[in-house]
Tab-separated table of C-alpha atoms in Angstrom:
chain	number	residue	atom	x	y	z
A	101	UNK	CA	-27.589	6.546	32.368
A	102	UNK	CA	-25.599	6.478	35.914
A	103	UNK	CA	-22.856	4.512	35.784
A	104	UNK	CA	-22.442	3.873	32.184
A	105	UNK	CA	-20.503	0.396	30.711
A	106	UNK	CA	-16.801	-0.454	30.965
A	107	UNK	CA	-15.322	-0.463	27.998
A	108	UNK	CA	-12.351	-2.870	28.134
A	109	UNK	CA	-10.018	-2.554	24.650
A	110	UNK	CA	-8.025	-5.251	23.715
A	111	UNK	CA	-4.502	-5.148	21.078
A	112	UNK	CA	-2.653	-7.794	20.240
A	113	UNK	CA	0.090	-6.636	22.470
A	114	UNK	CA	3.968	-5.844	21.522
A	115	UNK	CA	7.469	-5.753	22.544
A	116	UNK	CA	8.368	-2.769	20.907
A	117	UNK	CA	8.526	0.615	23.843
A	118	UNK	CA	6.864	2.414	20.666
A	119	UNK	CA	3.978	0.256	19.560
A	120	UNK	CA	2.636	0.173	23.446
A	121	UNK	CA	2.589	3.618	23.768
A	122	UNK	CA	0.449	3.997	21.092
A	123	UNK	CA	-2.256	1.897	22.012
A	124	UNK	CA	-1.002	3.384	25.690
A	125	UNK	CA	-2.435	6.529	23.968
A	126	UNK	CA	-6.051	4.902	21.852
A	127	UNK	CA	-6.249	3.966	25.090
A	128	UNK	CA	-6.328	6.847	26.739
A	129	UNK	CA	-7.824	9.193	24.356
A	130	UNK	CA	-10.798	7.351	24.237
A	131	UNK	CA	-11.248	7.593	27.930
A	132	UNK	CA	-11.260	11.095	26.926
A	133	UNK	CA	-13.846	10.791	23.905
A	134	UNK	CA	-16.207	9.361	26.238
A	135	UNK	CA	-16.149	11.314	29.783
A	136	UNK	CA	-17.945	9.027	32.393
A	137	UNK	CA	-16.747	5.458	30.605
A	138	UNK	CA	-14.634	2.948	32.337
A	139	UNK	CA	-11.697	2.119	30.056
A	140	UNK	CA	-9.260	-0.164	30.592
A	141	UNK	CA	-6.890	-1.327	28.415
A	142	UNK	CA	-5.220	-5.275	28.222
A	143	UNK	CA	-4.036	-7.387	25.138
A	144	UNK	CA	-3.985	-10.303	23.636
A	145	UNK	CA	-1.201	-11.717	23.714
A	146	UNK	CA	2.576	-11.487	24.107
A	147	UNK	CA	2.958	-8.757	27.409
A	148	UNK	CA	0.501	-7.671	29.942
A	149	UNK	CA	-2.102	-6.664	31.752
A	150	UNK	CA	-4.233	-9.164	29.775
A	151	UNK	CA	-7.953	-9.846	30.427
A	152	UNK	CA	-7.933	-11.247	33.495
A	153	UNK	CA	-5.415	-9.127	34.789
A	154	UNK	CA	-7.980	-6.234	34.020
A	155	UNK	CA	-11.151	-7.727	33.768
A	156	UNK	CA	-12.022	-7.561	38.084
A	157	UNK	CA	-10.970	-3.620	38.186
A	158	UNK	CA	-13.926	-3.063	35.603
A	159	UNK	CA	-16.660	-5.643	37.507
A	160	UNK	CA	-18.199	-3.271	39.511
A	161	UNK	CA	-19.538	-1.392	36.204
A	162	UNK	CA	-22.677	-2.671	35.408
A	163	UNK	CA	-21.330	-4.653	32.420
A	164	UNK	CA	-17.954	-4.748	30.373
A	165	UNK	CA	-17.981	-4.090	26.524
A	166	UNK	CA	-14.693	-5.512	25.254
A	167	UNK	CA	-13.661	-3.988	21.788
A	168	UNK	CA	-10.742	-5.501	20.557
A	169	UNK	CA	-9.257	-3.204	18.407
A	170	UNK	CA	-8.294	-5.670	15.562
A	171	UNK	CA	-7.988	-5.026	12.229
A	172	UNK	CA	-9.215	-8.150	10.881
A	173	UNK	CA	-11.530	-10.482	13.494
A	174	UNK	CA	-8.677	-14.017	12.890
A	175	UNK	CA	-7.820	-16.384	15.725
A	176	UNK	CA	-7.011	-13.780	18.471
A	177	UNK	CA	-10.909	-12.138	17.704
A	178	UNK	CA	-13.208	-15.663	16.990
A	179	UNK	CA	-10.867	-18.167	19.710
A	180	UNK	CA	-8.107	-16.404	21.597
A	181	UNK	CA	-10.118	-13.808	22.786
A	182	UNK	CA	-12.983	-15.533	23.645
A	183	UNK	CA	-11.669	-18.081	25.167
A	184	UNK	CA	-9.797	-15.483	27.682
A	185	UNK	CA	-12.846	-14.254	29.088
A	186	UNK	CA	-13.731	-18.271	29.802
A	187	UNK	CA	-11.042	-18.715	31.501
A	188	UNK	CA	-11.480	-15.769	33.582
A	189	UNK	CA	-15.157	-16.779	34.313
A	190	UNK	CA	-16.671	-14.353	33.280
A	191	UNK	CA	-17.670	-14.295	29.800
A	192	UNK	CA	-21.197	-13.885	30.741
A	193	UNK	CA	-20.362	-10.735	32.260
A	194	UNK	CA	-19.327	-9.007	29.314
A	195	UNK	CA	-20.505	-8.319	25.409
A	196	UNK	CA	-17.647	-8.908	23.004
A	197	UNK	CA	-18.224	-6.144	19.690
A	198	UNK	CA	-17.041	-6.936	15.990
A	199	UNK	CA	-13.510	-5.871	15.627
A	200	UNK	CA	-12.406	-3.101	14.047
A	201	UNK	CA	-12.481	-4.428	10.452
A	202	UNK	CA	-12.443	-2.841	7.051
A	203	UNK	CA	-14.179	0.057	9.135
A	204	UNK	CA	-14.695	3.334	6.036
A	205	UNK	CA	-13.696	5.254	9.520
A	206	UNK	CA	-10.407	3.559	9.370
A	207	UNK	CA	-10.148	3.841	5.369
A	208	UNK	CA	-9.813	7.293	5.958
A	209	UNK	CA	-7.510	6.385	8.462
A	210	UNK	CA	-4.546	5.045	6.593
A	211	UNK	CA	-5.530	7.269	3.230
A	212	UNK	CA	-5.152	10.423	5.720
A	213	UNK	CA	-1.381	8.649	7.083
A	214	UNK	CA	-0.868	7.172	3.124
A	215	UNK	CA	-1.312	11.332	1.585
A	216	UNK	CA	0.940	12.724	4.258
A	217	UNK	CA	3.813	10.482	2.978
A	218	UNK	CA	4.064	11.771	0.211
A	219	UNK	CA	1.432	9.511	-1.641
A	220	UNK	CA	0.492	11.102	-5.002
A	221	UNK	CA	-1.851	10.058	-7.873
A	222	UNK	CA	0.271	7.391	-10.419
A	223	UNK	CA	1.457	5.388	-8.217
A	224	UNK	CA	1.730	2.441	-7.512
A	225	UNK	CA	0.039	1.171	-4.917
A	226	UNK	CA	-0.448	-1.852	-1.733
A	227	UNK	CA	-2.847	-2.135	1.646
A	228	UNK	CA	0.027	-3.878	3.965
A	229	UNK	CA	-1.591	-6.317	6.258
A	230	UNK	CA	0.145	-8.506	9.162
A	231	UNK	CA	-1.984	-11.547	8.099
A	232	UNK	CA	-3.869	-14.584	9.168
A	233	UNK	CA	-4.336	-17.855	8.384
A	234	UNK	CA	-8.066	-17.281	8.293
A	235	UNK	CA	-9.771	-16.549	4.981
A	236	UNK	CA	-12.172	-14.698	6.993
A	237	UNK	CA	-9.968	-11.729	7.531
A	238	UNK	CA	-8.280	-11.971	4.202
A	239	UNK	CA	-11.143	-10.811	2.563
A	240	UNK	CA	-11.848	-7.932	5.600
A	241	UNK	CA	-8.073	-6.693	4.142
A	242	UNK	CA	-8.967	-7.034	0.561
A	243	UNK	CA	-12.311	-4.777	1.819
A	244	UNK	CA	-10.616	-1.678	2.438
A	245	UNK	CA	-7.760	-1.929	-0.250
A	246	UNK	CA	-11.167	-2.272	-2.679
A	247	UNK	CA	-12.377	1.416	-0.496
A	248	UNK	CA	-9.610	2.447	-0.491
A	249	UNK	CA	-8.830	2.149	-4.676
A	250	UNK	CA	-12.543	4.237	-4.642
A	251	UNK	CA	-11.442	7.033	-2.192
A	252	UNK	CA	-7.189	6.946	-4.382
A	253	UNK	CA	-9.385	6.157	-8.172
A	254	UNK	CA	-6.169	4.017	-8.045
A	255	UNK	CA	-6.321	0.034	-7.679
A	256	UNK	CA	-5.429	-1.170	-4.598
A	257	UNK	CA	-2.692	-4.248	-4.294
A	258	UNK	CA	-2.843	-6.108	-0.843
A	259	UNK	CA	0.479	-7.392	0.328
A	260	UNK	CA	0.832	-9.751	3.554
A	261	UNK	CA	3.622	-8.502	6.254
A	262	UNK	CA	2.979	-12.442	8.437
A	263	UNK	CA	0.657	-14.892	7.308
A	264	UNK	CA	-1.137	-15.163	3.801
A	265	UNK	CA	0.466	-14.651	-0.097
A	266	UNK	CA	1.693	-12.306	-1.725
A	267	UNK	CA	3.886	-11.326	0.863
A	268	UNK	CA	4.265	-7.085	0.868
A	269	UNK	CA	8.082	-7.355	-0.529
A	270	UNK	CA	7.051	-9.445	-3.721
A	271	UNK	CA	4.840	-6.867	-4.411
A	272	UNK	CA	6.211	-4.724	-3.775
A	273	UNK	CA	9.412	-5.813	-6.099
A	274	UNK	CA	6.751	-6.852	-9.479
A	275	UNK	CA	5.024	-3.530	-9.078
A	276	UNK	CA	9.116	-1.272	-8.893
A	277	UNK	CA	9.873	-3.985	-12.063
A	278	UNK	CA	7.558	-2.278	-13.690
A	279	UNK	CA	9.090	1.235	-13.709
A	280	UNK	CA	7.107	1.999	-11.951
A	281	UNK	CA	7.029	4.747	-8.043
A	282	UNK	CA	5.551	1.984	-5.196
A	283	UNK	CA	3.504	3.808	-2.066
A	284	UNK	CA	2.252	1.216	0.491
A	285	UNK	CA	-0.279	2.519	3.259
A	286	UNK	CA	-0.223	1.264	6.681
A	287	UNK	CA	-3.012	-1.219	7.444
A	288	UNK	CA	-1.243	-1.828	11.086
A	289	UNK	CA	-2.339	-0.017	13.686
A	290	UNK	CA	0.893	0.590	15.816
A	291	UNK	CA	4.551	0.689	15.449
A	292	UNK	CA	6.426	-3.142	16.003
A	293	UNK	CA	7.887	-5.398	13.809
A	294	UNK	CA	5.071	-5.471	11.129
A	295	UNK	CA	5.695	-1.532	10.717
A	296	UNK	CA	9.635	-2.267	10.199
A	297	UNK	CA	9.273	-4.991	7.636
A	298	UNK	CA	6.566	-2.521	6.237
A	299	UNK	CA	8.879	0.535	6.343
A	300	UNK	CA	12.342	-1.785	4.940
A	301	UNK	CA	10.067	-3.539	1.855
A	302	UNK	CA	11.504	-0.768	-1.306
A	303	UNK	CA	8.956	1.058	-1.507
A	304	UNK	CA	8.671	5.281	-2.534
A	305	UNK	CA	6.593	6.533	0.025
A	306	UNK	CA	5.604	3.702	3.386
A	307	UNK	CA	3.337	5.093	5.722
A	308	UNK	CA	2.376	5.467	9.385
A	309	UNK	CA	0.694	3.011	11.373
A	310	UNK	CA	-2.529	3.691	11.974
A	311	UNK	CA	-2.229	5.254	15.512
A	312	UNK	CA	-4.260	7.793	17.245
A	313	UNK	CA	-6.119	9.051	14.826
A	314	UNK	CA	-9.433	10.475	14.838
A	315	UNK	CA	-10.380	7.493	12.559
A	316	UNK	CA	-9.753	5.029	14.603
A	317	UNK	CA	-11.323	6.887	18.183
A	318	UNK	CA	-13.885	7.812	16.686
A	319	UNK	CA	-14.583	3.582	14.968
A	320	UNK	CA	-14.064	2.491	18.999
A	321	UNK	CA	-16.826	4.372	20.226
A	322	UNK	CA	-18.750	3.580	17.367
A	323	UNK	CA	-18.548	-0.743	18.254
A	324	UNK	CA	-19.085	0.846	21.815
A	325	UNK	CA	-22.039	3.050	21.414
A	326	UNK	CA	-23.182	-0.604	19.160
A	327	UNK	CA	-23.420	-2.217	21.856
A	328	UNK	CA	-24.840	-0.357	23.585
A	329	UNK	CA	-27.693	0.680	21.125
A	330	UNK	CA	-27.539	-3.402	20.702
A	331	UNK	CA	-28.996	-3.790	24.173
A	332	UNK	CA	-31.201	-1.159	24.389
A	333	UNK	CA	-33.337	-2.579	22.102
A	334	UNK	CA	-33.603	-5.830	22.867
A	335	UNK	CA	-34.073	-4.887	25.887
């Protein structure tokens, strides 16, 4: 292609400098992964730049592909991002990929982070997610937990850090009450208030967020290529 469609990576946004830096590093790594593709970063909430602020700089591209960097398709993915694109007047110029969701590539990343944190066979294992009021988003987290359990060869429970039940701290306390060593995998993209809650939940092992792991980069790139492939199939 003479000119590749632009990739607009949209993350949630955080007031935490460390979390913002991780997402910026993720976008920079995607640029290296996809040479020739214009890659920009926007945030759906909390901090700038917003979609409306970033999209004008991409209007010279033949097309804009939005990749929501969310680990479940909750409110922001289903309503907020599409609404912001409509408000910016570019909905007809943009293709929005599915969110990253329970992609096996992300499960790879979660497993790697957990093992690096010190997980060992026999640990009571929990997958910690931000949570959502959307049952579909919670179902995606459950899929990820089952996939992680298959990799580790043990049951993996889910604990939520904000919306939804059961709360991570309650799950950890229950498992510790049974006399078990508890390890928590992070189903979060970057550091922030939720990762701090994970770290303080009382588990013996608390994994780092997925961050700039190869599995995350591969999942973002796959979303981009999938949109292009679908467009070519229709054409």
